[in-house]
């Protein structure tokens, strides 16, 4: 399994990964990484991050603080 994130604007338009596509061995690794980088991604114009497992959407989350 390869875990990745897809980045989107608020309207659902896909945004290219600012530093290229990151791949992770497990869900926990992917979630730790997004927890460490979400603020920078939001500053780079990403509104939503979508977690993918081998291309299958697991969940999406807003990168804006509540």
Short mmCIF file of C-alpha atoms in Angstrom, two decimals:
data_model
loop_
_atom_site.label_atom_id
_atom_site.label_comp_id
_atom_site.label_asym_id
_atom_site.label_seq_id
_atom_site.Cartn_x
_atom_site.Cartn_y
_atom_site.Cartn_z
CA UNK A 1 0.00 0.00 0.00
CA UNK A 2 1.13 3.51 -0.80
CA UNK A 3 -0.43 6.38 1.10
CA UNK A 4 -0.47 9.85 -0.44
CA UNK A 5 -2.22 13.19 -0.08
CA UNK A 6 -4.11 15.01 -2.81
CA UNK A 7 -4.40 18.78 -2.37
CA UNK A 8 -7.41 20.81 -3.47
CA UNK A 9 -8.73 24.36 -3.60
CA UNK A 10 -12.09 25.11 -1.97
CA UNK A 11 -13.86 24.48 -5.30
CA UNK A 12 -12.33 20.99 -5.63
CA UNK A 13 -9.66 21.95 -8.15
CA UNK A 14 -6.57 19.79 -7.62
CA UNK A 15 -3.46 21.71 -6.57
CA UNK A 16 -0.01 20.34 -7.39
CA UNK A 17 1.93 19.29 -4.31
CA UNK A 18 4.24 22.21 -3.46
CA UNK A 19 7.25 19.93 -2.88
CA UNK A 20 6.29 17.08 -5.19
CA UNK A 21 4.21 14.06 -4.27
CA UNK A 22 5.06 12.54 -0.90
CA UNK A 23 4.54 8.78 -0.46
CA UNK A 24 4.16 7.06 2.90
CA UNK A 25 4.36 3.44 4.00
CA UNK A 26 1.39 3.74 6.35
CA UNK A 27 -1.58 5.87 7.31
CA UNK A 28 0.06 6.96 10.56
CA UNK A 29 3.13 8.26 8.73
CA UNK A 30 0.95 10.22 6.32
CA UNK A 31 -1.13 11.70 9.14
CA UNK A 32 1.97 12.67 11.14
CA UNK A 33 3.41 14.40 8.08
CA UNK A 34 0.25 16.40 7.38
CA UNK A 35 0.11 17.37 11.05
CA UNK A 36 3.57 18.86 10.73
CA UNK A 37 3.04 20.62 7.38
CA UNK A 38 -0.61 21.68 7.13
CA UNK A 39 0.04 25.33 8.02
CA UNK A 40 2.60 25.72 5.24
CA UNK A 41 0.32 23.95 2.77
CA UNK A 42 -2.51 26.34 3.69
CA UNK A 43 -0.16 29.30 3.17
CA UNK A 44 0.70 27.83 -0.25
CA UNK A 45 -2.97 27.96 -1.25
CA UNK A 46 -4.19 24.48 -0.36
CA UNK A 47 -7.69 24.43 1.19
CA UNK A 48 -8.31 20.69 1.55
CA UNK A 49 -6.11 17.60 1.93
CA UNK A 50 -7.45 14.24 0.79
CA UNK A 51 -5.81 11.07 2.12
CA UNK A 52 -5.45 8.33 -0.51
CA UNK A 53 -4.56 4.65 -0.06
CA UNK A 54 -3.30 3.34 -3.41
CA UNK A 55 -5.43 6.01 -5.08
CA UNK A 56 -8.59 5.20 -3.09
CA UNK A 57 -9.97 8.17 -1.14
CA UNK A 58 -10.01 7.53 2.61
CA UNK A 59 -11.07 10.95 3.91
CA UNK A 60 -10.64 14.68 3.32
CA UNK A 61 -10.01 17.51 5.73
CA UNK A 62 -9.92 21.27 5.64
CA UNK A 63 -6.58 22.95 6.27
CA UNK A 64 -8.27 26.04 7.71
CA UNK A 65 -8.43 26.51 11.44
CA UNK A 66 -11.93 26.26 12.90
#
